[in-house]
mmCIF file of C-alpha atoms and ligand atoms in Angstrom:
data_model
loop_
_atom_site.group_PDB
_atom_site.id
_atom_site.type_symbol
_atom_site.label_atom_id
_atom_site.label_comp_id
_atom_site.label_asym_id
_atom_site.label_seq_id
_atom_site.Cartn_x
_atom_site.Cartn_y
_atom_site.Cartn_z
ATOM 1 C CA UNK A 1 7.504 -12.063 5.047
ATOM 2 C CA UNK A 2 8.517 -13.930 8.487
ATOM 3 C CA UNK A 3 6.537 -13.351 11.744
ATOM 4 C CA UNK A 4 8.189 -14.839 14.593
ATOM 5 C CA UNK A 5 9.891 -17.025 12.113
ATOM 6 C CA UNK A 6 6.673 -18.114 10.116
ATOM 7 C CA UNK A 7 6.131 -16.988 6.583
ATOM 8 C CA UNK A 8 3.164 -15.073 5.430
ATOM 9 C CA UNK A 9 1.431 -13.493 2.912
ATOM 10 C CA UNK A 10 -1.124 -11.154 3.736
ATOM 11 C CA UNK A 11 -3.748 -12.924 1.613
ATOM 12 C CA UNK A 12 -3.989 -16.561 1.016
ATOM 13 C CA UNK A 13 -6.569 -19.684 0.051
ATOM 14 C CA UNK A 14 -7.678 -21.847 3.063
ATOM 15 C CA UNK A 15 -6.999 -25.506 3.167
ATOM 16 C CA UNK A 16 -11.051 -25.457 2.335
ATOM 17 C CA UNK A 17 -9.719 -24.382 -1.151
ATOM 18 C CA UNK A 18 -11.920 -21.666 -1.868
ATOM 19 C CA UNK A 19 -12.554 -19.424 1.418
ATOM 20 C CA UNK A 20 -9.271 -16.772 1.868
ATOM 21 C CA UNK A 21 -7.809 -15.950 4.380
ATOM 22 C CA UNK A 22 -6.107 -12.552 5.712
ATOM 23 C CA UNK A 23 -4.344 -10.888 8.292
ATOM 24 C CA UNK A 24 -7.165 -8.371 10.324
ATOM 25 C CA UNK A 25 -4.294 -5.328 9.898
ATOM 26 C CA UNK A 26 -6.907 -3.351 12.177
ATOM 27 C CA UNK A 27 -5.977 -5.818 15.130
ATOM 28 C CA UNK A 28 -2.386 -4.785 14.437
ATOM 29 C CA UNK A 29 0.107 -4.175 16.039
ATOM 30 C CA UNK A 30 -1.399 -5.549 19.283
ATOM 31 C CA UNK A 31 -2.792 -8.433 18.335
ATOM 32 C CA UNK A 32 -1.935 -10.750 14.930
ATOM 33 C CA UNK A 33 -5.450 -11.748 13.742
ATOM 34 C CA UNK A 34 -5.952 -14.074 10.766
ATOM 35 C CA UNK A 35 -9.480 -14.178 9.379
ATOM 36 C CA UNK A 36 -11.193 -16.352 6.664
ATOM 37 C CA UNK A 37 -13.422 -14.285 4.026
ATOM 38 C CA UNK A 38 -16.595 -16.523 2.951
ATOM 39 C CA UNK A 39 -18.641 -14.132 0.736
ATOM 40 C CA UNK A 40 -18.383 -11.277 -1.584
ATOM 41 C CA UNK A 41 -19.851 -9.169 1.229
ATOM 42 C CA UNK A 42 -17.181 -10.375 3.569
ATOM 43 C CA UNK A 43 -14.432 -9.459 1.397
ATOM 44 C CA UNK A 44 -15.975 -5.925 0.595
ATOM 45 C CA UNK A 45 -16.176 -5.044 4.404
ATOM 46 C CA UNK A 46 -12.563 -6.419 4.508
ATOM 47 C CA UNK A 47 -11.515 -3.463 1.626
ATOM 48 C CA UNK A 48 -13.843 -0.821 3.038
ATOM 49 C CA UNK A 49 -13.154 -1.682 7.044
ATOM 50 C CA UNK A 50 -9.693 -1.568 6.040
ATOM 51 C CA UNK A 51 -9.039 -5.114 7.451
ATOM 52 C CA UNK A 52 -6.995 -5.261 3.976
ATOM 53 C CA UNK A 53 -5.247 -1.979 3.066
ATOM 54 C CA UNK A 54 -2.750 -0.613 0.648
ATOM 55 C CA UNK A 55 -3.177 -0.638 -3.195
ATOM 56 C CA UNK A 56 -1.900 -3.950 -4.428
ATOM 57 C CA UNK A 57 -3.426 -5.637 -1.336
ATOM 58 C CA UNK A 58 -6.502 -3.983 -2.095
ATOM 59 C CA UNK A 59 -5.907 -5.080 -5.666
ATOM 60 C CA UNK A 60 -6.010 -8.655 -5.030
ATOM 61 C CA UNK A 61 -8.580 -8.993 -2.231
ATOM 62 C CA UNK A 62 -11.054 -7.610 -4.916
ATOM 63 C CA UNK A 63 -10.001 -10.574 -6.849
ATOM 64 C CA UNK A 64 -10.435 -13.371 -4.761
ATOM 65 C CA UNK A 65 -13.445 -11.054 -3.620
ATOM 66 C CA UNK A 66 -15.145 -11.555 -7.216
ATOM 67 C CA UNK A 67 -13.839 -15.693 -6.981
ATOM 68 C CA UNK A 68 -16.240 -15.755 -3.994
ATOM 69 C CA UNK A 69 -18.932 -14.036 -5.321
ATOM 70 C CA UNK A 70 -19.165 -16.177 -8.568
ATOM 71 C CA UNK A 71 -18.582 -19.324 -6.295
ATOM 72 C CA UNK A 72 -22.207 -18.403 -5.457
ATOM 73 C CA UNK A 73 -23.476 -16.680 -8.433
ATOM 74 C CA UNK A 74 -21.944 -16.902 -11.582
ATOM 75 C CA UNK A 75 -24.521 -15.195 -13.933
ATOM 76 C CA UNK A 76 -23.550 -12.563 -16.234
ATOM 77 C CA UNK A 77 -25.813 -10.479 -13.354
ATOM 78 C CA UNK A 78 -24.130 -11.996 -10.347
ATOM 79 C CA UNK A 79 -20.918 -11.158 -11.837
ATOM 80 C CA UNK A 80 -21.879 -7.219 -12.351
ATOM 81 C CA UNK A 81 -22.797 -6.834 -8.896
ATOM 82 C CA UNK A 82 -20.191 -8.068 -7.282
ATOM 83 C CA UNK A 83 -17.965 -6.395 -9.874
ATOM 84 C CA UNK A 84 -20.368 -2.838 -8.452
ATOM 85 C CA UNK A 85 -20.309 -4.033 -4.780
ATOM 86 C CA UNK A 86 -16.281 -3.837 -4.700
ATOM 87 C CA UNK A 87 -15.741 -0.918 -6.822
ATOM 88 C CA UNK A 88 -17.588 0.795 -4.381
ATOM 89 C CA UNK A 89 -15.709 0.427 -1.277
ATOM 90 C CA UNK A 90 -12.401 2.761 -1.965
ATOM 91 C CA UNK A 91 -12.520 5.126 -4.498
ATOM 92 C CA UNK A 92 -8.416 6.019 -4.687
ATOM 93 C CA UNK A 93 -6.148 3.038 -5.224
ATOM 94 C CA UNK A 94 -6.292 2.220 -8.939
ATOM 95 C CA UNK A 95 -5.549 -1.381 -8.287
ATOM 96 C CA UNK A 96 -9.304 -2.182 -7.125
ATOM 97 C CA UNK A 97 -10.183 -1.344 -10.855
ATOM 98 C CA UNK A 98 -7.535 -3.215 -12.068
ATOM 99 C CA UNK A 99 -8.112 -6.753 -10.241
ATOM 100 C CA UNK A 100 -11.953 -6.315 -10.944
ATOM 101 C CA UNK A 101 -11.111 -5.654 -14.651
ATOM 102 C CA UNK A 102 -8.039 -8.358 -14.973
ATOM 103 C CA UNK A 103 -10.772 -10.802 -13.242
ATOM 104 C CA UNK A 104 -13.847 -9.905 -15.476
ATOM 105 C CA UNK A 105 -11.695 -9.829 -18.922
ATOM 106 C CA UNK A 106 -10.558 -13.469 -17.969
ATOM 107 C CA UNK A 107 -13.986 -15.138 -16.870
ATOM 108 C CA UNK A 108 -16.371 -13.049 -19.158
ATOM 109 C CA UNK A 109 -15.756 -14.948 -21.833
ATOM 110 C CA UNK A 110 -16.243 -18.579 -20.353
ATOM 111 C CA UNK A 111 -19.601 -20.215 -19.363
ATOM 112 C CA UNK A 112 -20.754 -19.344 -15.740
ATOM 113 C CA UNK A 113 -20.044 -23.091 -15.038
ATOM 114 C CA UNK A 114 -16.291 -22.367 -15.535
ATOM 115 C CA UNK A 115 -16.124 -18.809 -13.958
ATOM 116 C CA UNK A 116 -15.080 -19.152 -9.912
ATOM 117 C CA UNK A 117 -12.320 -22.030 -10.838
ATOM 118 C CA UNK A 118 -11.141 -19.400 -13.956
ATOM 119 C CA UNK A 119 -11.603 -16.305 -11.109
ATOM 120 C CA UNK A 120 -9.553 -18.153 -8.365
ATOM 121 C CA UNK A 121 -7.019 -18.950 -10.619
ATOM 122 C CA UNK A 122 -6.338 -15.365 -11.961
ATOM 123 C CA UNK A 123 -6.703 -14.152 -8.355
ATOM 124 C CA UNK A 124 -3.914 -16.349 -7.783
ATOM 125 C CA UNK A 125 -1.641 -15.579 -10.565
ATOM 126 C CA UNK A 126 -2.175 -11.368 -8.980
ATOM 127 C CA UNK A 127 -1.105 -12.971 -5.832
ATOM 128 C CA UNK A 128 2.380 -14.040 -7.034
ATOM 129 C CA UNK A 129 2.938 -11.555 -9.519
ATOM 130 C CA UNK A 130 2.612 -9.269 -7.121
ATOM 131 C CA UNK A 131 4.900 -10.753 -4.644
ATOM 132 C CA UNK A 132 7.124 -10.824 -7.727
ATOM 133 C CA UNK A 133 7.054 -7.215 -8.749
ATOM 134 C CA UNK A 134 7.399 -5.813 -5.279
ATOM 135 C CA UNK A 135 10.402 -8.160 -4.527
ATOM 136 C CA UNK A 136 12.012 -6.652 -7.695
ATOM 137 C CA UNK A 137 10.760 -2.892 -6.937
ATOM 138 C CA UNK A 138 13.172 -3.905 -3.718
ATOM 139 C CA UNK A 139 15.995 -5.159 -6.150
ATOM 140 C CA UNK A 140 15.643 -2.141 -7.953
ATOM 141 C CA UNK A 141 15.439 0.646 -4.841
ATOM 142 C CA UNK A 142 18.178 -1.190 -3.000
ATOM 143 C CA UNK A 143 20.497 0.140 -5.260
ATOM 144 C CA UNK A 144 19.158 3.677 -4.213
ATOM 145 C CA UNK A 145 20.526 2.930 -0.678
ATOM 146 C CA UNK A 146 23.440 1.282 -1.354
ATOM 147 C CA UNK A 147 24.725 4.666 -2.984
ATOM 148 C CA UNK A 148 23.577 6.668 -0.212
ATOM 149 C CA UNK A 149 25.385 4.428 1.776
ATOM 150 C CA UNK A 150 28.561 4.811 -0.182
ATOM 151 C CA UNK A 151 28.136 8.434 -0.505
ATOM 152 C CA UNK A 152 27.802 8.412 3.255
ATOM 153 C CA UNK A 153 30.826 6.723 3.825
ATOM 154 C CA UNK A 154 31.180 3.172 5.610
ATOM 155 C CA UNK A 155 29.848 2.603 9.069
ATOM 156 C CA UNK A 156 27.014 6.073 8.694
ATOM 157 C CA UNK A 157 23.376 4.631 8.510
ATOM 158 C CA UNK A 158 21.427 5.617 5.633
ATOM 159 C CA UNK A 159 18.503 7.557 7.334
ATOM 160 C CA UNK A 160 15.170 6.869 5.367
ATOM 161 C CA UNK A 161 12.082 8.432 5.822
ATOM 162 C CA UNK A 162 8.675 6.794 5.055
ATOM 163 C CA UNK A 163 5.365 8.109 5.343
ATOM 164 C CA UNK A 164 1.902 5.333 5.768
ATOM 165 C CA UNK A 165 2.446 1.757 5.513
ATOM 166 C CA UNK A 166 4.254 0.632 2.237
ATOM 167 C CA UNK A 167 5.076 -2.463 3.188
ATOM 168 C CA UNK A 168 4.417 -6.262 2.771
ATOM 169 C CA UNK A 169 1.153 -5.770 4.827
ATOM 170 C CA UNK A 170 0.073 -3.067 2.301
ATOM 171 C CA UNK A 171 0.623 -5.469 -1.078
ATOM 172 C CA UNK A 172 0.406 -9.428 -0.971
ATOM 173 C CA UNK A 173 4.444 -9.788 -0.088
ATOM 174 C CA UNK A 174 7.705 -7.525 0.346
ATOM 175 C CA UNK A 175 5.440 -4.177 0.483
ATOM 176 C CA UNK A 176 6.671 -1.121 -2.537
ATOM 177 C CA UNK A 177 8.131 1.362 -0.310
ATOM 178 C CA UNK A 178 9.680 -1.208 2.321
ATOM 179 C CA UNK A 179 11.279 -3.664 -0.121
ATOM 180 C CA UNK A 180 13.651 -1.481 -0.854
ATOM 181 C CA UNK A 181 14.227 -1.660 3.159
ATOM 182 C CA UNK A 182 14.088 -4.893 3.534
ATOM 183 C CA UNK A 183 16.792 -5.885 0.517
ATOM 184 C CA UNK A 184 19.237 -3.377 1.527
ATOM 185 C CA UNK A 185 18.550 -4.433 5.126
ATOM 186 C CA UNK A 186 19.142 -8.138 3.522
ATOM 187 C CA UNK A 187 22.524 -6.933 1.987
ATOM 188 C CA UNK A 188 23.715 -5.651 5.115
ATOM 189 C CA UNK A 189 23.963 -2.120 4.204
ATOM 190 C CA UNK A 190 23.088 0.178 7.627
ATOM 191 C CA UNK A 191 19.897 2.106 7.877
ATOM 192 C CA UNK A 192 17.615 3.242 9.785
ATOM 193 C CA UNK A 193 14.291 4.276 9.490
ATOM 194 C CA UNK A 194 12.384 7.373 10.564
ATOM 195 C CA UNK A 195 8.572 5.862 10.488
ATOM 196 C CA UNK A 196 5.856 8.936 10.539
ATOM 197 C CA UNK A 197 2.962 8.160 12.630
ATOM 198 C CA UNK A 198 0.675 8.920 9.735
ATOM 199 C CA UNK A 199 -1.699 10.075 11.578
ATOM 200 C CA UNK A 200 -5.150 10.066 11.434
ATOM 201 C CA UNK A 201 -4.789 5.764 11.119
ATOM 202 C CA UNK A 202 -1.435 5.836 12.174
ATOM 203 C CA UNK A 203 -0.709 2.896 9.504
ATOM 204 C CA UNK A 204 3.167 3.960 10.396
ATOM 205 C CA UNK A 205 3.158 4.039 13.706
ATOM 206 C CA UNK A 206 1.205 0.600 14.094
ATOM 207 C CA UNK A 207 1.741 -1.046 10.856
ATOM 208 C CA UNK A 208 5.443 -0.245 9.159
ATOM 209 C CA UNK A 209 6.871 -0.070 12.877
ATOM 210 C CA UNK A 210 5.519 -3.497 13.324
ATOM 211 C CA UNK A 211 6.482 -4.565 10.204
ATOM 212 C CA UNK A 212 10.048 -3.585 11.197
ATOM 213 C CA UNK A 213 10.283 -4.810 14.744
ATOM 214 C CA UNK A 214 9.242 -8.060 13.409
ATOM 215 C CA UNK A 215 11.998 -8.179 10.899
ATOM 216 C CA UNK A 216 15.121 -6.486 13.165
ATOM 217 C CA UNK A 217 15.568 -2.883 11.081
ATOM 218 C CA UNK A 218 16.691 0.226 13.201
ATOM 219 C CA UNK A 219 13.839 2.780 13.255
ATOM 220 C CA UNK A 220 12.461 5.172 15.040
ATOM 221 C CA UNK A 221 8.651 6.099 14.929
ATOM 222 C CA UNK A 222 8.040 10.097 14.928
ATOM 223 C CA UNK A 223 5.079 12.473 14.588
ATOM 224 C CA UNK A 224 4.191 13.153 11.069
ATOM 225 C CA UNK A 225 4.896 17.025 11.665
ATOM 226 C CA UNK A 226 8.773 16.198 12.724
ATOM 227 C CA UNK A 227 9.802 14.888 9.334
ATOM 228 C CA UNK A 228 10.651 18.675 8.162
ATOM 229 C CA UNK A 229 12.533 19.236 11.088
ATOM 230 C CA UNK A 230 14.741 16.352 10.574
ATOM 231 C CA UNK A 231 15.916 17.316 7.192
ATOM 232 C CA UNK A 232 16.187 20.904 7.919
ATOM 233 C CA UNK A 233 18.916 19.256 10.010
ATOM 234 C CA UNK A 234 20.651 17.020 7.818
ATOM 235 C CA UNK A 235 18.985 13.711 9.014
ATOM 236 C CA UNK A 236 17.390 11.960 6.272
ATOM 237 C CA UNK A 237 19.214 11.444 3.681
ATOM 238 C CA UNK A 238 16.016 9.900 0.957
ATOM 239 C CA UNK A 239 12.473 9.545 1.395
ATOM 240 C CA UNK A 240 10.444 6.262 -0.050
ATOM 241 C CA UNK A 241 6.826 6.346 0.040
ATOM 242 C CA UNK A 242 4.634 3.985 -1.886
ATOM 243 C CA UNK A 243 1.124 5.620 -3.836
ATOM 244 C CA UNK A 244 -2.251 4.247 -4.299
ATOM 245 C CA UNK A 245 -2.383 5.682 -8.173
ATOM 246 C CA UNK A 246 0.630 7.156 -10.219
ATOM 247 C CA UNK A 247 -0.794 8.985 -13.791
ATOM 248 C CA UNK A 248 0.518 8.861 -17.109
ATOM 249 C CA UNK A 249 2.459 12.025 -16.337
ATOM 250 C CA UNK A 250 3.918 11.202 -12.625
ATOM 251 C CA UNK A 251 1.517 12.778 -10.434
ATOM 252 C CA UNK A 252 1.745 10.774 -7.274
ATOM 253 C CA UNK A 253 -1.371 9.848 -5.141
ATOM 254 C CA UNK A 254 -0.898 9.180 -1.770
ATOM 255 C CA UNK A 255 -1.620 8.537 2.230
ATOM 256 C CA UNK A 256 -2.536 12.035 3.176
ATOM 257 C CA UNK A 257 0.491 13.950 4.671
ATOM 258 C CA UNK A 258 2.874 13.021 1.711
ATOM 259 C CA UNK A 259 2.263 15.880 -0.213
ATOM 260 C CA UNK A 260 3.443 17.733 2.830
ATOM 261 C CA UNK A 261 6.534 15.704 3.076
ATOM 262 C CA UNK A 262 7.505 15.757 -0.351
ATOM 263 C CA UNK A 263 7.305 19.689 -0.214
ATOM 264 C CA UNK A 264 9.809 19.471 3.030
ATOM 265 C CA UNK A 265 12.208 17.433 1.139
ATOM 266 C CA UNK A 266 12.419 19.518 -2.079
ATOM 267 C CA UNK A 267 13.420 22.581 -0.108
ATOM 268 C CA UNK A 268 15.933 20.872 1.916
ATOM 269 C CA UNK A 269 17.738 19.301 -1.321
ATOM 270 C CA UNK A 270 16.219 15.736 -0.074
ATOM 271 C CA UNK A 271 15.649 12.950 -2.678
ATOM 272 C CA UNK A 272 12.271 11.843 -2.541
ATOM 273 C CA UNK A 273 11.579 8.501 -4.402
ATOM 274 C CA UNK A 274 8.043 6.654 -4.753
ATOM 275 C CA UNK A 275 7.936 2.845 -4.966
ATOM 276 C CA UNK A 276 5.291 1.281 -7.233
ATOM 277 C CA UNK A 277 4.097 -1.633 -8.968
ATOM 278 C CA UNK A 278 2.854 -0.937 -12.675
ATOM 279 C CA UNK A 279 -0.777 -1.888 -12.127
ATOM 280 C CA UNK A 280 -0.583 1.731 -9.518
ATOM 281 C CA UNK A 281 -0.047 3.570 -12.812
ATOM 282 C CA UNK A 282 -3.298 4.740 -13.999
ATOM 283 C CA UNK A 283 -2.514 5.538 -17.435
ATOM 284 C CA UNK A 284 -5.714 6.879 -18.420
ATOM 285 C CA UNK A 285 -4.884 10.394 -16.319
ATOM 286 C CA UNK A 286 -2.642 12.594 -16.476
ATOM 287 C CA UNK A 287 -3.128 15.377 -13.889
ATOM 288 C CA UNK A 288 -3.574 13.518 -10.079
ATOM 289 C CA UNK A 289 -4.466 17.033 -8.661
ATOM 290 C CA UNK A 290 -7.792 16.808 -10.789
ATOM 291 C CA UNK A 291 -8.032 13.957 -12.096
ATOM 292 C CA UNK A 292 -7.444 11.636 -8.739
ATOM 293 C CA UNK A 293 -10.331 10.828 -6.453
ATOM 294 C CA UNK A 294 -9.718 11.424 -2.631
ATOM 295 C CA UNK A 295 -11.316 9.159 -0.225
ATOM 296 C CA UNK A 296 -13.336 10.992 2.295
ATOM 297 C CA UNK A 297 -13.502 8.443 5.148
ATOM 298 C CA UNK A 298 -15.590 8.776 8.226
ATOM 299 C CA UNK A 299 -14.506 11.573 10.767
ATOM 300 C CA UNK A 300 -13.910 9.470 13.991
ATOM 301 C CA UNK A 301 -10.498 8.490 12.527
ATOM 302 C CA UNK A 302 -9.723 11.749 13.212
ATOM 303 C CA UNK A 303 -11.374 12.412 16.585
ATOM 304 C CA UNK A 304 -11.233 9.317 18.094
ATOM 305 C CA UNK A 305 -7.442 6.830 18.706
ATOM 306 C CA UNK A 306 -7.425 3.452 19.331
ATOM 307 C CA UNK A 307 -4.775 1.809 21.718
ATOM 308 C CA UNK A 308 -3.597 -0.646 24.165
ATOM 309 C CA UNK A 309 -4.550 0.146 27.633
ATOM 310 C CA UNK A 310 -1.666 -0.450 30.634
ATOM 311 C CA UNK A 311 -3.647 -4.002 31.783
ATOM 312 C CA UNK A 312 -3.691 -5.127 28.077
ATOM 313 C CA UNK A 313 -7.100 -3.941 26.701
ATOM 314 C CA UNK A 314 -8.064 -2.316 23.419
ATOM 315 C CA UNK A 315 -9.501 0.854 24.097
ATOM 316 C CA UNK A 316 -10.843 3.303 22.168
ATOM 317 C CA UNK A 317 -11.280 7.474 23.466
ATOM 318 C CA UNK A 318 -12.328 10.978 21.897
ATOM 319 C CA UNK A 319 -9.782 13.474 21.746
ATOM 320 C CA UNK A 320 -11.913 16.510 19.906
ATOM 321 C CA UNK A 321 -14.433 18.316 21.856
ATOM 322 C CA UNK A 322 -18.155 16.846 21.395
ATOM 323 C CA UNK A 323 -19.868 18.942 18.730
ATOM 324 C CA UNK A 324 -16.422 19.628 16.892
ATOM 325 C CA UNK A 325 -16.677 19.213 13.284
ATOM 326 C CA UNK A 326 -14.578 16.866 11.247
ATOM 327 C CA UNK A 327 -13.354 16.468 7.917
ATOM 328 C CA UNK A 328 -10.782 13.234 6.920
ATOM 329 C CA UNK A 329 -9.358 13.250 3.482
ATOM 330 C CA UNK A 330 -7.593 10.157 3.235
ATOM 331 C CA UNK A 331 -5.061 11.197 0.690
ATOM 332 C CA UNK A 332 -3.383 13.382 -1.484
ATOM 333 C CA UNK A 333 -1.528 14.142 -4.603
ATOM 334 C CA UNK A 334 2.143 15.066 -5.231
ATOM 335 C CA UNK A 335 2.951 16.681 -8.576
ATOM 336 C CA UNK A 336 5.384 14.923 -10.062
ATOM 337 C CA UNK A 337 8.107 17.933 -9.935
ATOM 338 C CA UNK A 338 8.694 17.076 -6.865
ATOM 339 C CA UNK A 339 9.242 13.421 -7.257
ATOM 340 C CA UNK A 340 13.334 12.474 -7.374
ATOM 341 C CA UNK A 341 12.278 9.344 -9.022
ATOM 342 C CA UNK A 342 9.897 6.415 -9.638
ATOM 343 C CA UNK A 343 11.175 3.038 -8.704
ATOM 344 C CA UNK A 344 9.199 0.395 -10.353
ATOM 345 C CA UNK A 345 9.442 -3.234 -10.877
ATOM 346 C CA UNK A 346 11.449 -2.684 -14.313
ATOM 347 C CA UNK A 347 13.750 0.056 -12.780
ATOM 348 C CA UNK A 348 13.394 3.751 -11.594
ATOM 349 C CA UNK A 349 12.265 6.305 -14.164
ATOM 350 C CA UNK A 350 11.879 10.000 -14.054
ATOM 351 C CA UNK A 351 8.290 10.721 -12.808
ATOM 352 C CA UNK A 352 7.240 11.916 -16.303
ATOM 353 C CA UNK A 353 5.561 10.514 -19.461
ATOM 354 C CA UNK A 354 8.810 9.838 -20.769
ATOM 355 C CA UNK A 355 10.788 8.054 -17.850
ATOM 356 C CA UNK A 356 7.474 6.040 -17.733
ATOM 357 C CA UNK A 357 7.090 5.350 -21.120
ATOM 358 C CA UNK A 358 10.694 4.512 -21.227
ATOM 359 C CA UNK A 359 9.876 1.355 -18.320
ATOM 360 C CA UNK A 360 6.822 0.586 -20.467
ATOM 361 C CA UNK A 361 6.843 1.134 -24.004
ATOM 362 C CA UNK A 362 4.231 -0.736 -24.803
ATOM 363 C CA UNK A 363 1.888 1.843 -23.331
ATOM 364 C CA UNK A 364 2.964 4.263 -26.200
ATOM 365 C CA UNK A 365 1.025 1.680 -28.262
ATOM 366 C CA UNK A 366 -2.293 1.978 -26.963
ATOM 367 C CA UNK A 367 -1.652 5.546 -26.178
ATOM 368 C CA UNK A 368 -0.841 5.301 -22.936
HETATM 369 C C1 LIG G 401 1.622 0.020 -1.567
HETATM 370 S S1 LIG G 401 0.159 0.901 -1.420
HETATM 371 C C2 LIG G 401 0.437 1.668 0.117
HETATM 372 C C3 LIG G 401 -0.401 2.868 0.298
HETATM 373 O O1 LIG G 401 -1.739 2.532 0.695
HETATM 374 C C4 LIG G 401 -2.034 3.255 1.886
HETATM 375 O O2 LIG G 401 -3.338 3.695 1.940
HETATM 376 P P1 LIG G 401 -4.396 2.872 2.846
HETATM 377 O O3 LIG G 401 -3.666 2.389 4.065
HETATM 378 O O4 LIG G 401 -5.469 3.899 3.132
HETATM 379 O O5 LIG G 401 -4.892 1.751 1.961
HETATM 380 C C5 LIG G 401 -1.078 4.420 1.852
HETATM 381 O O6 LIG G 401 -1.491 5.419 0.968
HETATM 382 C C6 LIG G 401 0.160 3.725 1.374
HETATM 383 O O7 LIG G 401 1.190 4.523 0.945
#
């Protein structure tokens, strides 16, 4: 996507040809930071730091993650290390399995000699398919809005609610749950936005507000705990949120706080649509309550905030009492009963094994 009218994807090969670059989201939204990644280690601390976020990003940093590490080491050894090293920074988004496994199915086979050329390459084809499927999720979830808009009547905003950061900084272009945005925005269909804080990281409130400044679309940033209150009172009239894993069956696996939201919107008659690209389905689960692992991350998100100070510093301050104990999960799961719909990259489905299997038959081959 544009910032101040340059394009950008949020991951990218240097000139050098083989270091890759990225935008620091953690600098965001006061400052725009690009960084090169040199090493395996580098790009592992970029995942687990959360420099990189958001499951397909994540996806395809661990990619050009294992191109660097078999730039330096491209032994059968070297390449189950760094396969270890980067499976072991986030345990929730499906996608870091899938890059790592996409990568290690393609250069497994070939002689080390051949393996970082073979590794960059597939890391690049991720890259654009990516870009690819979320423009297409936004094709597809356009038409969501567009009939809200025509329900609405002409000249009414379509009021959207999003929870986290789904957007172009969260995959490598056009985002899952803000391409959908973004095309309608395109098509010149009104909206507006309500963008939850998402609190304890506040990726809403300092990366999908950004996101949306930068790109003209009406929102308004609120406190995750409003969202219920605003469509108790008639003002949203869908929800899109993106996932870091989907199962076989629908469950959806989120940024904390959306299992909350999706609860709100069921009992106020409030369609509630998740955007995802296929390699967020984890097809080898079924139940996301049980099955899903939840990121425990470390507790200062919660007790500490980050900020701009009045005379333009970063400053960081404790809001919890010293001694207060802290616990972060970093996500949850909504059962897919209270999912309107799925809006993929091949159309929006039913969040069941059916509706999914109907988008992707060829997963009733291998049995799902
Ligand atoms: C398109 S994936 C977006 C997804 O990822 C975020 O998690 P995190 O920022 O911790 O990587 C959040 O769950 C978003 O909905």
């Amino acid at each position: 996507m544009k910032v101040d009218g340059i394009a950008y994807r949020t991951i990218w090969l240097d000139e050098d040809g083989w270091s890759v670059r990225i935008i620091d989201q953690t600098k965001l939204p006061h400052r725009f930071v690009v960084t090169r990644l040199t090493s395996l280690a580098e790009a592992a601390h970029a995942i687990r730091a959360m420099l990189v976020r958001g499951a397909p990003l994540i996806g395809a940093t661990a990619a050009y993650g294992l191109a660097l590490a078999l730039r330096a080491d491209p032994s059968d050894a070297g390449l189950e290390t760094a396969a270890a090293t980067l499976m072991a920074t986030r345990p929730t988004a499906v996608n870091l399995r899938w890059g790592i496994e996409r990568v290690r199915a393609r250069v497994q086979p070939l002689a080390p000699a051949e393996r970082a050329a073979a590794a960059y390459d597939e890391a690049a084809v991720i890259a654009d398919e990516d870009a690819a499927i979320c423009r297409s999720i936004g094709e597809h979830g356009a038409a969501l809005i567009r009939a809200a808009a025509e329900r609405k009547g002409p000249g009414e905003p379509v009021n959207i609610l999003t929870h986290c950061n789904a957007g172009w900084l969260a995959t490598v272009d056009w985002g899952t749950a803000l391409a959908p945005v973004f095309v309608a925005f395109e098509q010149g269909i009104p909206l507006h936005v309500w963008v939850d804080e998402t609190r304890p990281r506040n990726q809403g409130a300092s990366l999908t507000a950004w996101e949306l400044v930068k790109h003209g679309v009406p929102h308004t940033v609120i406190a995750d705990n409003a969202g219920g209150h605003l469509m108790q009172h008639g003002r949203v009239d869908l929800c899109i949120v993106g996932t870091d894993r989907t199962t076989a069956d629908g469950d959806v696996c989120n940024k904390i706080g959306t299992y909350l939201k999706a609860l709100a919107a069921h009992d106020n008659g409030v369609p509630f649509y998740v955007a995802l690209p296929s390699p967020t389905i984890d097809w080898r689960i079924h139940d996301g309550v049980r099955e899903i692992p939840i990121e425990e991350r470390d507790g200062r998100e919660v007790s500490e905030l980050t900020g701009l100070t009045g005379d333009g510093r970063i400053e960081t301050i404790r809001v919890t009492p010293d001694g207060s104990p802290v616990a972060n999960p970093a996500f949850d799961v909504t059962p897919a009963r209270y999912v309107t719909a799925l809006i993929t990259e091949r159309g929006v489905c039913a969040a069941s094994p059916g509706g999914l299997l109907a988008l992707f038959p060829e997963r009733a081959a291998v049995g799902v």
